[in-house]
Amino acid sequence: MIRFIGLLLAVPFLFGGCVKDSVKRTYTLLKPVYKSKQAVLSDVGSKPAQSLKNPGKIYVYGNYLFVNEVNKGVHIIDNSDPARPVNRRFIEIPGNVDIAVKGNTLYADVFTDMLTIDISDPLEVRVAAVTPDVFPERVYVNGFTPDTSGYIVDWIQQDTTVNMEDERCFTCGIWLSDATFASMASSSESFSKVVSGISGSMARFTIVGSYLYTVNISALTVFDISTQLRPEKVNNVGIGWNIETIYPFQDNLFIGSATGMFIFNISDPTRPSYVSAVSHIRMCDPVISDGKYAYVTLRAGAQCGSVTGSQLQVLDISNLSAPVLISTYSLENPFGLGKTGDLLWICDGTDGLKVFDATDPTKLLFKYHIKNLEPYDVIPVHQRLIVSAKEGIVQYDASDPEKLTELSRINKQ
């Protein structure tokens, strides 16, 4: 089976009606498996705690960690004692990869749509609202038109030799040329304070005040969540293409894309206004900022449009209207990153977690390297470091800038 997430990073598709040719070729046809929206949404709910199998994005909320299980749902982890985190519950959400929390409300994607979930009773969560088409990129690109009455939950792969002299209609599936593709104790414990949490640098959701901001492949969408269980879409701002991540700092949003970094001002929270952009060659691109500088990791690879040249870029943003690239540093396989004080943490994928002294951003000093994990994203909080990695969720004491001390590890099973 080919999971649909991988298909979003498109390799050559043939599509769009009927084509004639005089050549026989072998293709891999991926036929969608549909499930009705009603059936998918009926699966959403509280389940007993489950082992981590494929952890994705992380969200810190008070003494809790919300950990995405890619395409499956969300683990709720009691992190009151970071040295002994307790996996409490699992919220089943098919097709989920992104989350944000405010008060007793969880916002999460479910395939193309967004769910608003009441988590005031984590033992019995409730879907309060479904907002359609927030993530239209999961309605596939390059000419494939799905049945929008349901969700595509899987794909069936079939190799087929086609006589191109025959007319073939490709709207029944996606054809890839030459087989190429790339218990909350025993009580109902409530998240009572009306605050929002902290997302990592790989997030597509962020909450600032009473507003939820989401990015999809081409746009920034603004939701008024002053009434948390009834988000109201108030704006949709086109940005470009291949938008990937969003990171808030003060009155600005730093948005990473496969081709550059965008800055939008949210002094008027309902009307994000374009400030500036910096372009780069096509690579995967999360970004963070400390207000004076922006730090951008660029990951090369077939899925990211470039085969060589992974790096960190540091930009001076003292003039937000005209960011200036001041330094670059070679990396191996970077994903998320985080910064606290003068320390910069970089998840360099297969090359481990790297720590830099960023006292002088023009001359970052490499401090040390943790090689016993393959990190994906990182959140520094309260002199601790929370890392989502291939191995699971790892927490470190970061109070000593000269070394990290591992506090706990929730291994994936």
mmCIF file of C-alpha atoms in Angstrom:
data_model
loop_
_atom_site.group_PDB
_atom_site.id
_atom_site.type_symbol
_atom_site.label_atom_id
_atom_site.label_comp_id
_atom_site.label_asym_id
_atom_site.label_seq_id
_atom_site.Cartn_x
_atom_site.Cartn_y
_atom_site.Cartn_z
ATOM 1 C CA MET A 1 0.000 0.000 0.000
ATOM 2 C CA ILE A 2 1.116 3.520 -0.656
ATOM 3 C CA ARG A 3 0.010 6.033 1.932
ATOM 4 C CA PHE A 4 -1.324 9.216 0.510
ATOM 5 C CA ILE A 5 1.016 11.579 2.366
ATOM 6 C CA GLY A 6 3.966 10.476 0.293
ATOM 7 C CA LEU A 7 2.033 11.159 -2.871
ATOM 8 C CA LEU A 8 1.735 14.839 -2.164
ATOM 9 C CA LEU A 9 5.385 15.304 -3.075
ATOM 10 C CA ALA A 10 4.575 14.621 -6.653
ATOM 11 C CA VAL A 11 6.831 12.871 -9.108
ATOM 12 C CA PRO A 12 5.889 12.830 -12.813
ATOM 13 C CA PHE A 13 2.161 12.340 -13.154
ATOM 14 C CA LEU A 14 0.188 11.700 -16.303
ATOM 15 C CA PHE A 15 -3.256 13.109 -16.027
ATOM 16 C CA GLY A 16 -6.043 15.170 -17.408
ATOM 17 C CA GLY A 17 -8.260 13.245 -19.734
ATOM 18 C CA CYS A 18 -7.392 11.010 -22.674
ATOM 19 C CA VAL A 19 -4.050 10.771 -24.421
ATOM 20 C CA LYS A 20 -2.851 8.986 -27.567
ATOM 21 C CA ASP A 21 0.621 7.654 -28.304
ATOM 22 C CA SER A 22 2.162 4.740 -30.215
ATOM 23 C CA VAL A 23 4.350 3.474 -27.378
ATOM 24 C CA LYS A 24 3.814 0.715 -24.831
ATOM 25 C CA ARG A 25 4.912 1.631 -21.351
ATOM 26 C CA THR A 26 4.637 0.219 -17.865
ATOM 27 C CA TYR A 27 2.997 2.334 -15.202
ATOM 28 C CA THR A 28 2.091 2.007 -11.586
ATOM 29 C CA LEU A 29 -1.549 2.861 -11.088
ATOM 30 C CA LEU A 30 -2.533 4.002 -7.614
ATOM 31 C CA LYS A 31 -6.254 3.631 -7.161
ATOM 32 C CA PRO A 32 -7.850 5.534 -4.263
ATOM 33 C CA VAL A 33 -9.645 3.759 -1.462
ATOM 34 C CA TYR A 34 -12.514 5.925 -0.246
ATOM 35 C CA LYS A 35 -14.316 5.987 3.062
ATOM 36 C CA SER A 36 -17.351 8.150 3.721
ATOM 37 C CA LYS A 37 -16.775 11.229 5.817
ATOM 38 C CA GLN A 38 -19.488 10.101 8.201
ATOM 39 C CA ALA A 39 -17.714 6.783 8.744
ATOM 40 C CA VAL A 40 -14.316 8.428 9.273
ATOM 41 C CA LEU A 41 -15.683 10.999 11.696
ATOM 42 C CA SER A 42 -17.505 8.301 13.638
ATOM 43 C CA ASP A 43 -14.077 6.784 14.378
ATOM 44 C CA VAL A 44 -12.871 9.960 16.113
ATOM 45 C CA GLY A 45 -12.851 9.533 19.872
ATOM 46 C CA SER A 46 -11.030 8.711 23.090
ATOM 47 C CA LYS A 47 -9.198 5.422 23.298
ATOM 48 C CA PRO A 48 -6.949 3.816 25.918
ATOM 49 C CA ALA A 49 -3.327 4.880 25.757
ATOM 50 C CA GLN A 50 -1.429 3.342 22.863
ATOM 51 C CA SER A 51 2.247 2.840 22.180
ATOM 52 C CA LEU A 52 3.986 5.294 19.892
ATOM 53 C CA LYS A 53 4.608 3.745 16.499
ATOM 54 C CA ASN A 54 5.215 6.639 14.118
ATOM 55 C CA PRO A 55 5.436 9.876 16.150
ATOM 56 C CA GLY A 56 5.202 13.131 14.253
ATOM 57 C CA LYS A 57 4.622 16.680 15.402
ATOM 58 C CA ILE A 58 4.569 17.666 19.064
ATOM 59 C CA TYR A 59 2.615 20.309 20.934
ATOM 60 C CA VAL A 60 3.360 21.433 24.493
ATOM 61 C CA TYR A 61 0.357 22.489 26.544
ATOM 62 C CA GLY A 62 0.892 23.191 30.243
ATOM 63 C CA ASN A 63 1.912 19.917 31.863
ATOM 64 C CA TYR A 64 0.825 17.897 28.847
ATOM 65 C CA LEU A 65 2.391 16.824 25.610
ATOM 66 C CA PHE A 66 0.210 16.202 22.616
ATOM 67 C CA VAL A 67 2.037 13.935 20.194
ATOM 68 C CA ASN A 68 0.765 13.242 16.710
ATOM 69 C CA GLU A 69 0.742 9.612 15.618
ATOM 70 C CA VAL A 70 1.076 10.162 11.892
ATOM 71 C CA ASN A 71 -2.254 9.645 10.111
ATOM 72 C CA LYS A 72 -3.733 7.951 13.206
ATOM 73 C CA GLY A 73 -4.410 10.533 15.923
ATOM 74 C CA VAL A 74 -2.982 12.136 19.048
ATOM 75 C CA HIS A 75 -1.322 10.763 22.177
ATOM 76 C CA ILE A 76 -2.015 12.718 25.391
ATOM 77 C CA ILE A 77 1.009 12.476 27.685
ATOM 78 C CA ASP A 78 1.035 13.757 31.268
ATOM 79 C CA ASN A 79 4.374 15.521 31.543
ATOM 80 C CA SER A 80 4.020 16.860 35.087
ATOM 81 C CA ASP A 81 7.285 15.070 35.851
ATOM 82 C CA PRO A 82 9.418 15.237 32.682
ATOM 83 C CA ALA A 83 11.625 12.480 34.063
ATOM 84 C CA ARG A 84 8.589 10.167 34.275
ATOM 85 C CA PRO A 85 6.062 11.101 31.573
ATOM 86 C CA VAL A 86 2.871 9.039 31.562
ATOM 87 C CA ASN A 87 1.039 8.133 28.377
ATOM 88 C CA ARG A 88 -2.578 8.747 29.416
ATOM 89 C CA ARG A 89 -4.920 8.569 26.446
ATOM 90 C CA PHE A 90 -5.113 8.364 22.695
ATOM 91 C CA ILE A 91 -7.508 10.387 20.560
ATOM 92 C CA GLU A 92 -8.167 8.518 17.342
ATOM 93 C CA ILE A 93 -8.233 10.910 14.382
ATOM 94 C CA PRO A 94 -7.729 9.250 10.996
ATOM 95 C CA GLY A 95 -5.566 11.242 8.577
ATOM 96 C CA ASN A 96 -4.181 13.532 11.276
ATOM 97 C CA VAL A 97 -0.765 15.185 11.108
ATOM 98 C CA ASP A 98 -1.207 18.624 12.756
ATOM 99 C CA ILE A 99 -2.589 19.846 16.084
ATOM 100 C CA ALA A 100 -3.033 22.937 18.244
ATOM 101 C CA VAL A 101 -4.676 23.372 21.646
ATOM 102 C CA LYS A 102 -6.331 26.246 23.462
ATOM 103 C CA GLY A 103 -8.291 25.903 26.699
ATOM 104 C CA ASN A 104 -10.335 22.714 26.469
ATOM 105 C CA THR A 105 -10.257 22.642 22.686
ATOM 106 C CA LEU A 106 -8.087 20.665 20.292
ATOM 107 C CA TYR A 107 -7.826 21.689 16.651
ATOM 108 C CA ALA A 108 -6.669 18.927 14.317
ATOM 109 C CA ASP A 109 -6.664 18.116 10.635
ATOM 110 C CA VAL A 110 -8.597 15.103 9.384
ATOM 111 C CA PHE A 111 -7.491 14.587 5.809
ATOM 112 C CA THR A 112 -8.693 17.704 3.923
ATOM 113 C CA ASP A 113 -10.801 19.106 6.766
ATOM 114 C CA MET A 114 -10.228 20.560 10.230
ATOM 115 C CA LEU A 115 -11.822 19.242 13.391
ATOM 116 C CA THR A 116 -12.642 21.206 16.519
ATOM 117 C CA ILE A 117 -12.644 18.735 19.406
ATOM 118 C CA ASP A 118 -13.895 19.338 22.945
ATOM 119 C CA ILE A 119 -11.290 17.735 25.243
ATOM 120 C CA SER A 120 -12.689 19.042 28.537
ATOM 121 C CA ASP A 121 -13.252 15.364 29.357
ATOM 122 C CA PRO A 122 -10.239 13.588 27.847
ATOM 123 C CA LEU A 123 -11.898 10.245 28.577
ATOM 124 C CA GLU A 124 -14.742 11.121 26.243
ATOM 125 C CA VAL A 125 -13.774 13.769 23.703
ATOM 126 C CA ARG A 126 -16.406 15.204 21.402
ATOM 127 C CA VAL A 127 -16.246 16.592 17.879
ATOM 128 C CA ALA A 128 -17.746 20.065 18.113
ATOM 129 C CA ALA A 129 -17.231 21.262 14.538
ATOM 130 C CA VAL A 130 -15.928 20.172 11.150
ATOM 131 C CA THR A 131 -14.491 22.883 8.910
ATOM 132 C CA PRO A 132 -14.224 21.644 5.311
ATOM 133 C CA ASP A 133 -11.421 22.117 2.791
ATOM 134 C CA VAL A 134 -8.860 23.774 5.051
ATOM 135 C CA PHE A 135 -6.137 21.636 3.462
ATOM 136 C CA PRO A 136 -7.058 21.317 -0.209
ATOM 137 C CA GLU A 137 -3.627 19.942 -1.183
ATOM 138 C CA ARG A 138 -4.842 16.638 0.164
ATOM 139 C CA VAL A 139 -7.301 16.803 -2.708
ATOM 140 C CA TYR A 140 -4.592 15.770 -5.040
ATOM 141 C CA VAL A 141 -2.719 17.890 -7.539
ATOM 142 C CA ASN A 142 -1.796 17.428 -11.179
ATOM 143 C CA GLY A 143 -5.262 16.829 -12.505
ATOM 144 C CA PHE A 144 -6.541 14.060 -10.264
ATOM 145 C CA THR A 145 -10.087 14.825 -9.151
ATOM 146 C CA PRO A 146 -11.340 12.810 -6.177
ATOM 147 C CA ASP A 147 -14.861 12.183 -5.009
ATOM 148 C CA THR A 148 -15.215 14.950 -2.421
ATOM 149 C CA SER A 149 -18.082 13.210 -0.618
ATOM 150 C CA GLY A 150 -15.537 10.977 1.115
ATOM 151 C CA TYR A 151 -11.933 10.849 2.264
ATOM 152 C CA ILE A 152 -9.167 8.946 0.517
ATOM 153 C CA VAL A 153 -7.855 6.700 3.287
ATOM 154 C CA ASP A 154 -5.472 4.510 1.290
ATOM 155 C CA TRP A 155 -4.222 3.587 -2.169
ATOM 156 C CA ILE A 156 -4.083 0.254 -4.000
ATOM 157 C CA GLN A 157 -0.983 -0.156 -6.153
ATOM 158 C CA GLN A 158 -1.147 -2.011 -9.448
ATOM 159 C CA ASP A 159 1.522 -2.254 -12.169
ATOM 160 C CA THR A 160 -0.006 -2.040 -15.634
ATOM 161 C CA THR A 161 1.391 -2.099 -19.177
ATOM 162 C CA VAL A 162 -0.414 0.376 -21.376
ATOM 163 C CA ASN A 163 -0.652 0.396 -25.161
ATOM 164 C CA MET A 164 -0.595 4.129 -25.696
ATOM 165 C CA GLU A 165 -2.300 3.769 -29.082
ATOM 166 C CA ASP A 166 -5.424 3.096 -27.081
ATOM 167 C CA GLU A 167 -7.191 5.985 -25.503
ATOM 168 C CA ARG A 168 -6.719 5.817 -21.771
ATOM 169 C CA CYS A 169 -8.607 7.909 -19.294
ATOM 170 C CA PHE A 170 -6.483 8.732 -16.281
ATOM 171 C CA THR A 171 -9.110 10.307 -14.073
ATOM 172 C CA CYS A 172 -9.871 6.948 -12.414
ATOM 173 C CA GLY A 173 -6.603 7.032 -10.481
ATOM 174 C CA ILE A 174 -3.073 8.395 -10.397
ATOM 175 C CA TRP A 175 -0.531 7.015 -12.856
ATOM 176 C CA LEU A 176 3.158 7.225 -12.010
ATOM 177 C CA SER A 177 5.528 6.951 -14.963
ATOM 178 C CA ASP A 178 7.757 3.861 -15.053
ATOM 179 C CA ALA A 179 6.703 2.781 -11.575
ATOM 180 C CA THR A 180 8.425 5.835 -10.030
ATOM 181 C CA PHE A 181 7.143 7.587 -6.870
ATOM 182 C CA ALA A 182 8.699 8.901 -4.976
ATOM 183 C CA SER A 183 -6.541 6.869 31.347
ATOM 184 C CA MET A 184 -6.463 10.288 32.653
ATOM 185 C CA ALA A 185 -6.106 8.454 36.018
ATOM 186 C CA SER A 186 -9.663 7.210 36.547
ATOM 187 C CA SER A 187 -11.313 10.592 36.470
ATOM 188 C CA SER A 188 -12.339 13.216 33.957
ATOM 189 C CA GLU A 189 -9.474 15.671 34.196
ATOM 190 C CA SER A 190 -10.058 18.974 32.412
ATOM 191 C CA PHE A 191 -7.583 21.281 30.696
ATOM 192 C CA SER A 192 -9.116 24.236 32.458
ATOM 193 C CA LYS A 193 -6.969 27.280 31.783
ATOM 194 C CA VAL A 194 -7.820 29.267 28.674
ATOM 195 C CA VAL A 195 -4.328 29.394 27.266
ATOM 196 C CA SER A 196 -2.684 28.046 24.145
ATOM 197 C CA GLY A 197 0.386 25.896 23.892
ATOM 198 C CA ILE A 198 3.664 25.793 22.024
ATOM 199 C CA SER A 199 4.149 24.166 18.645
ATOM 200 C CA GLY A 200 7.356 23.143 16.978
ATOM 201 C CA SER A 201 8.985 24.580 13.877
ATOM 202 C CA MET A 202 7.426 21.961 11.588
ATOM 203 C CA ALA A 203 3.856 23.027 12.478
ATOM 204 C CA ARG A 204 1.160 24.149 10.036
ATOM 205 C CA PHE A 205 -1.071 25.369 12.926
ATOM 206 C CA THR A 206 -0.313 28.168 15.339
ATOM 207 C CA ILE A 207 -2.448 30.082 17.843
ATOM 208 C CA VAL A 208 -1.845 33.734 18.639
ATOM 209 C CA GLY A 209 -4.287 35.260 21.116
ATOM 210 C CA SER A 210 -7.831 34.524 19.993
ATOM 211 C CA TYR A 211 -6.838 33.505 16.475
ATOM 212 C CA LEU A 212 -5.808 30.234 14.888
ATOM 213 C CA TYR A 213 -3.592 30.482 11.816
ATOM 214 C CA THR A 214 -3.166 27.555 9.458
ATOM 215 C CA VAL A 215 -1.177 27.168 6.257
ATOM 216 C CA ASN A 216 -1.942 24.849 3.402
ATOM 217 C CA ILE A 217 0.007 24.405 0.210
ATOM 218 C CA SER A 218 -0.736 27.885 -1.083
ATOM 219 C CA ALA A 219 -2.522 30.025 1.513
ATOM 220 C CA LEU A 220 -2.717 31.325 5.062
ATOM 221 C CA THR A 221 -6.135 30.960 6.707
ATOM 222 C CA VAL A 222 -7.291 32.892 9.775
ATOM 223 C CA PHE A 223 -9.870 31.581 12.242
ATOM 224 C CA ASP A 224 -11.427 33.576 15.071
ATOM 225 C CA ILE A 225 -11.459 31.157 18.026
ATOM 226 C CA SER A 226 -12.696 33.573 20.681
ATOM 227 C CA THR A 227 -15.557 31.080 20.912
ATOM 228 C CA GLN A 228 -13.253 28.100 21.009
ATOM 229 C CA LEU A 229 -15.667 25.364 20.017
ATOM 230 C CA ARG A 230 -16.983 27.349 17.056
ATOM 231 C CA PRO A 231 -14.037 28.583 14.976
ATOM 232 C CA GLU A 232 -15.029 31.207 12.445
ATOM 233 C CA LYS A 233 -13.042 31.566 9.261
ATOM 234 C CA VAL A 234 -12.375 35.269 8.831
ATOM 235 C CA ASN A 235 -9.710 35.465 6.131
ATOM 236 C CA ASN A 236 -7.770 33.495 3.577
ATOM 237 C CA VAL A 237 -4.582 35.016 2.183
ATOM 238 C CA GLY A 238 -2.839 33.610 -0.870
ATOM 239 C CA ILE A 239 0.917 33.290 -0.413
ATOM 240 C CA GLY A 240 2.417 31.293 -3.233
ATOM 241 C CA TRP A 241 2.996 27.586 -3.679
ATOM 242 C CA ASN A 242 4.529 24.731 -1.683
ATOM 243 C CA ILE A 243 3.934 26.406 1.680
ATOM 244 C CA GLU A 244 5.124 24.158 4.479
ATOM 245 C CA THR A 245 5.392 25.665 7.982
ATOM 246 C CA ILE A 246 4.331 28.587 10.170
ATOM 247 C CA TYR A 247 6.085 30.129 13.180
ATOM 248 C CA PRO A 248 4.833 33.117 15.239
ATOM 249 C CA PHE A 249 6.991 35.734 16.914
ATOM 250 C CA GLN A 250 5.450 38.843 18.443
ATOM 251 C CA ASP A 251 3.370 40.540 15.731
ATOM 252 C CA ASN A 252 4.728 38.512 12.835
ATOM 253 C CA LEU A 253 4.306 35.134 11.235
ATOM 254 C CA PHE A 254 7.330 33.499 9.631
ATOM 255 C CA ILE A 255 6.204 31.108 6.927
ATOM 256 C CA GLY A 256 8.469 28.526 5.347
ATOM 257 C CA SER A 257 7.996 27.215 1.840
ATOM 258 C CA ALA A 258 9.912 24.999 -0.550
ATOM 259 C CA THR A 259 11.148 28.093 -2.361
ATOM 260 C CA GLY A 260 11.614 30.708 0.356
ATOM 261 C CA MET A 261 10.610 32.411 3.588
ATOM 262 C CA PHE A 262 7.669 34.817 3.889
ATOM 263 C CA ILE A 263 6.973 37.328 6.659
ATOM 264 C CA PHE A 264 3.420 38.491 7.396
ATOM 265 C CA ASN A 265 2.481 41.079 10.014
ATOM 266 C CA ILE A 266 -0.540 40.374 12.230
ATOM 267 C CA SER A 267 -0.861 43.669 14.114
ATOM 268 C CA ASP A 268 -4.395 43.413 12.776
ATOM 269 C CA PRO A 269 -4.887 39.708 13.575
ATOM 270 C CA THR A 270 -7.693 39.229 11.074
ATOM 271 C CA ARG A 271 -5.762 40.752 8.186
ATOM 272 C CA PRO A 272 -2.243 39.364 7.849
ATOM 273 C CA SER A 273 -0.267 41.749 5.692
ATOM 274 C CA TYR A 274 2.684 40.806 3.530
ATOM 275 C CA VAL A 275 5.972 42.300 4.715
ATOM 276 C CA SER A 276 8.698 40.590 2.727
ATOM 277 C CA ALA A 277 10.070 37.361 1.304
ATOM 278 C CA VAL A 278 13.433 35.726 0.738
ATOM 279 C CA SER A 279 13.829 33.180 -2.036
ATOM 280 C CA HIS A 280 16.088 30.146 -2.218
ATOM 281 C CA ILE A 281 16.478 27.133 -4.477
ATOM 282 C CA ARG A 282 13.774 24.500 -4.069
ATOM 283 C CA MET A 283 14.256 22.711 -0.732
ATOM 284 C CA CYS A 284 12.122 21.789 2.282
ATOM 285 C CA ASP A 285 12.142 24.739 4.634
ATOM 286 C CA PRO A 286 11.081 25.285 8.282
ATOM 287 C CA VAL A 287 11.914 28.656 9.848
ATOM 288 C CA ILE A 288 12.083 30.192 13.338
ATOM 289 C CA SER A 289 12.918 33.685 14.589
ATOM 290 C CA ASP A 290 14.089 35.421 17.751
ATOM 291 C CA GLY A 291 13.000 38.837 16.503
ATOM 292 C CA LYS A 292 16.450 39.945 15.354
ATOM 293 C CA TYR A 293 17.353 37.001 13.188
ATOM 294 C CA ALA A 294 15.552 34.271 11.277
ATOM 295 C CA TYR A 295 16.991 30.764 11.117
ATOM 296 C CA VAL A 296 16.032 28.575 8.175
ATOM 297 C CA THR A 297 16.963 24.947 7.628
ATOM 298 C CA LEU A 298 16.997 23.834 4.006
ATOM 299 C CA ARG A 299 16.785 20.098 3.397
ATOM 300 C CA ALA A 300 17.890 18.662 0.101
ATOM 301 C CA GLY A 301 16.647 15.378 -1.332
ATOM 302 C CA ALA A 302 14.459 14.015 -4.090
ATOM 303 C CA GLN A 303 11.234 14.934 -2.294
ATOM 304 C CA CYS A 304 12.471 18.456 -1.656
ATOM 305 C CA GLY A 305 13.504 19.272 -5.210
ATOM 306 C CA SER A 306 17.263 19.260 -4.727
ATOM 307 C CA VAL A 307 19.715 16.391 -4.377
ATOM 308 C CA THR A 308 22.596 18.224 -2.663
ATOM 309 C CA GLY A 309 23.244 21.218 -0.472
ATOM 310 C CA SER A 310 21.356 20.882 2.832
ATOM 311 C CA GLN A 311 22.148 23.896 4.982
ATOM 312 C CA LEU A 312 21.196 26.399 7.659
ATOM 313 C CA GLN A 313 20.676 29.994 6.595
ATOM 314 C CA VAL A 314 20.780 32.894 9.046
ATOM 315 C CA LEU A 315 19.060 36.128 8.039
ATOM 316 C CA ASP A 316 19.246 39.547 9.644
ATOM 317 C CA ILE A 317 15.654 40.763 9.977
ATOM 318 C CA SER A 318 16.308 44.029 11.802
ATOM 319 C CA ASN A 319 14.625 45.541 8.759
ATOM 320 C CA LEU A 320 11.689 43.188 8.261
ATOM 321 C CA SER A 321 11.007 44.677 4.862
ATOM 322 C CA ALA A 322 14.438 43.709 3.600
ATOM 323 C CA PRO A 323 15.902 40.589 5.276
ATOM 324 C CA VAL A 324 19.588 40.035 4.597
ATOM 325 C CA LEU A 325 21.298 36.654 4.398
ATOM 326 C CA ILE A 326 24.360 36.908 6.639
ATOM 327 C CA SER A 327 25.664 33.334 6.896
ATOM 328 C CA THR A 328 25.140 29.749 5.791
ATOM 329 C CA TYR A 329 26.239 26.461 7.390
ATOM 330 C CA SER A 330 26.330 23.007 5.838
ATOM 331 C CA LEU A 331 24.073 20.326 7.300
ATOM 332 C CA GLU A 332 23.293 16.736 6.405
ATOM 333 C CA ASN A 333 19.528 16.133 6.674
ATOM 334 C CA PRO A 334 17.841 18.962 8.641
ATOM 335 C CA PHE A 335 14.245 19.079 9.774
ATOM 336 C CA GLY A 336 13.007 21.167 12.744
ATOM 337 C CA LEU A 337 14.926 23.613 14.873
ATOM 338 C CA GLY A 338 14.527 25.677 18.049
ATOM 339 C CA LYS A 339 16.290 28.437 19.923
ATOM 340 C CA THR A 340 16.465 29.556 23.543
ATOM 341 C CA GLY A 341 18.789 32.276 24.724
ATOM 342 C CA ASP A 342 22.009 31.936 22.767
ATOM 343 C CA LEU A 343 21.580 28.245 22.015
ATOM 344 C CA LEU A 344 20.310 26.969 18.689
ATOM 345 C CA TRP A 345 19.116 23.367 18.418
ATOM 346 C CA ILE A 346 18.927 21.703 15.010
ATOM 347 C CA CYS A 347 17.323 18.363 14.222
ATOM 348 C CA ASP A 348 19.706 17.120 11.552
ATOM 349 C CA GLY A 349 17.735 13.960 10.859
ATOM 350 C CA THR A 350 19.954 10.959 10.269
ATOM 351 C CA ASP A 351 22.947 12.960 11.548
ATOM 352 C CA GLY A 352 21.416 13.549 14.985
ATOM 353 C CA LEU A 353 20.722 16.582 17.161
ATOM 354 C CA LYS A 354 23.216 19.430 16.874
ATOM 355 C CA VAL A 355 23.732 22.323 19.281
ATOM 356 C CA PHE A 356 25.236 25.684 18.323
ATOM 357 C CA ASP A 357 26.214 28.797 20.252
ATOM 358 C CA ALA A 358 24.402 31.595 18.428
ATOM 359 C CA THR A 359 25.762 34.483 20.498
ATOM 360 C CA ASP A 360 27.105 35.861 17.235
ATOM 361 C CA PRO A 361 24.710 34.712 14.476
ATOM 362 C CA THR A 362 27.287 35.635 11.839
ATOM 363 C CA LYS A 363 29.663 33.060 13.336
ATOM 364 C CA LEU A 364 27.766 30.180 14.879
ATOM 365 C CA LEU A 365 29.949 27.974 17.062
ATOM 366 C CA PHE A 366 29.321 24.248 17.027
ATOM 367 C CA LYS A 367 29.075 23.012 20.647
ATOM 368 C CA TYR A 368 28.145 19.359 20.650
ATOM 369 C CA HIS A 369 26.344 16.597 18.821
ATOM 370 C CA ILE A 370 23.889 13.917 20.036
ATOM 371 C CA LYS A 371 24.056 10.998 17.657
ATOM 372 C CA ASN A 372 21.900 8.350 19.324
ATOM 373 C CA LEU A 373 18.642 9.511 17.770
ATOM 374 C CA GLU A 374 17.151 10.677 14.482
ATOM 375 C CA PRO A 375 15.256 13.855 15.439
ATOM 376 C CA TYR A 376 12.364 15.390 13.532
ATOM 377 C CA ASP A 377 11.313 18.405 15.600
ATOM 378 C CA VAL A 378 12.272 20.100 18.853
ATOM 379 C CA ILE A 379 10.618 22.433 21.374
ATOM 380 C CA PRO A 380 12.752 24.223 24.003
ATOM 381 C CA VAL A 381 10.681 25.049 27.089
ATOM 382 C CA HIS A 382 11.546 25.875 30.727
ATOM 383 C CA GLN A 383 15.221 24.885 30.410
ATOM 384 C CA ARG A 384 14.175 21.617 28.880
ATOM 385 C CA LEU A 385 14.264 20.253 25.379
ATOM 386 C CA ILE A 386 11.469 18.059 24.026
ATOM 387 C CA VAL A 387 12.375 16.148 20.882
ATOM 388 C CA SER A 388 10.187 14.156 18.521
ATOM 389 C CA ALA A 389 12.411 11.546 16.894
ATOM 390 C CA LYS A 390 12.278 8.344 14.919
ATOM 391 C CA GLU A 391 12.987 6.561 18.203
ATOM 392 C CA GLY A 392 10.113 8.237 20.084
ATOM 393 C CA ILE A 393 9.821 11.269 22.388
ATOM 394 C CA VAL A 394 13.020 12.239 24.188
ATOM 395 C CA GLN A 395 13.328 14.942 26.874
ATOM 396 C CA TYR A 396 16.506 16.616 28.044
ATOM 397 C CA ASP A 397 17.547 18.892 30.880
ATOM 398 C CA ALA A 398 19.038 21.884 29.080
ATOM 399 C CA SER A 399 19.871 24.005 32.133
ATOM 400 C CA ASP A 400 23.588 23.492 31.564
ATOM 401 C CA PRO A 401 24.467 25.096 28.216
ATOM 402 C CA GLU A 402 27.549 22.912 27.952
ATOM 403 C CA LYS A 403 25.651 19.631 27.868
ATOM 404 C CA LEU A 404 22.249 18.051 27.588
ATOM 405 C CA THR A 405 21.202 15.472 30.180
ATOM 406 C CA GLU A 406 18.579 12.977 29.078
ATOM 407 C CA LEU A 407 15.579 13.003 31.432
ATOM 408 C CA SER A 408 13.273 10.472 29.820
ATOM 409 C CA ARG A 409 12.488 8.616 26.661
ATOM 410 C CA ILE A 410 9.141 7.233 25.465
ATOM 411 C CA ASN A 411 10.288 4.690 22.937
ATOM 412 C CA LYS A 412 8.193 3.856 19.944
ATOM 413 C CA GLN A 413 7.101 0.233 19.692
#
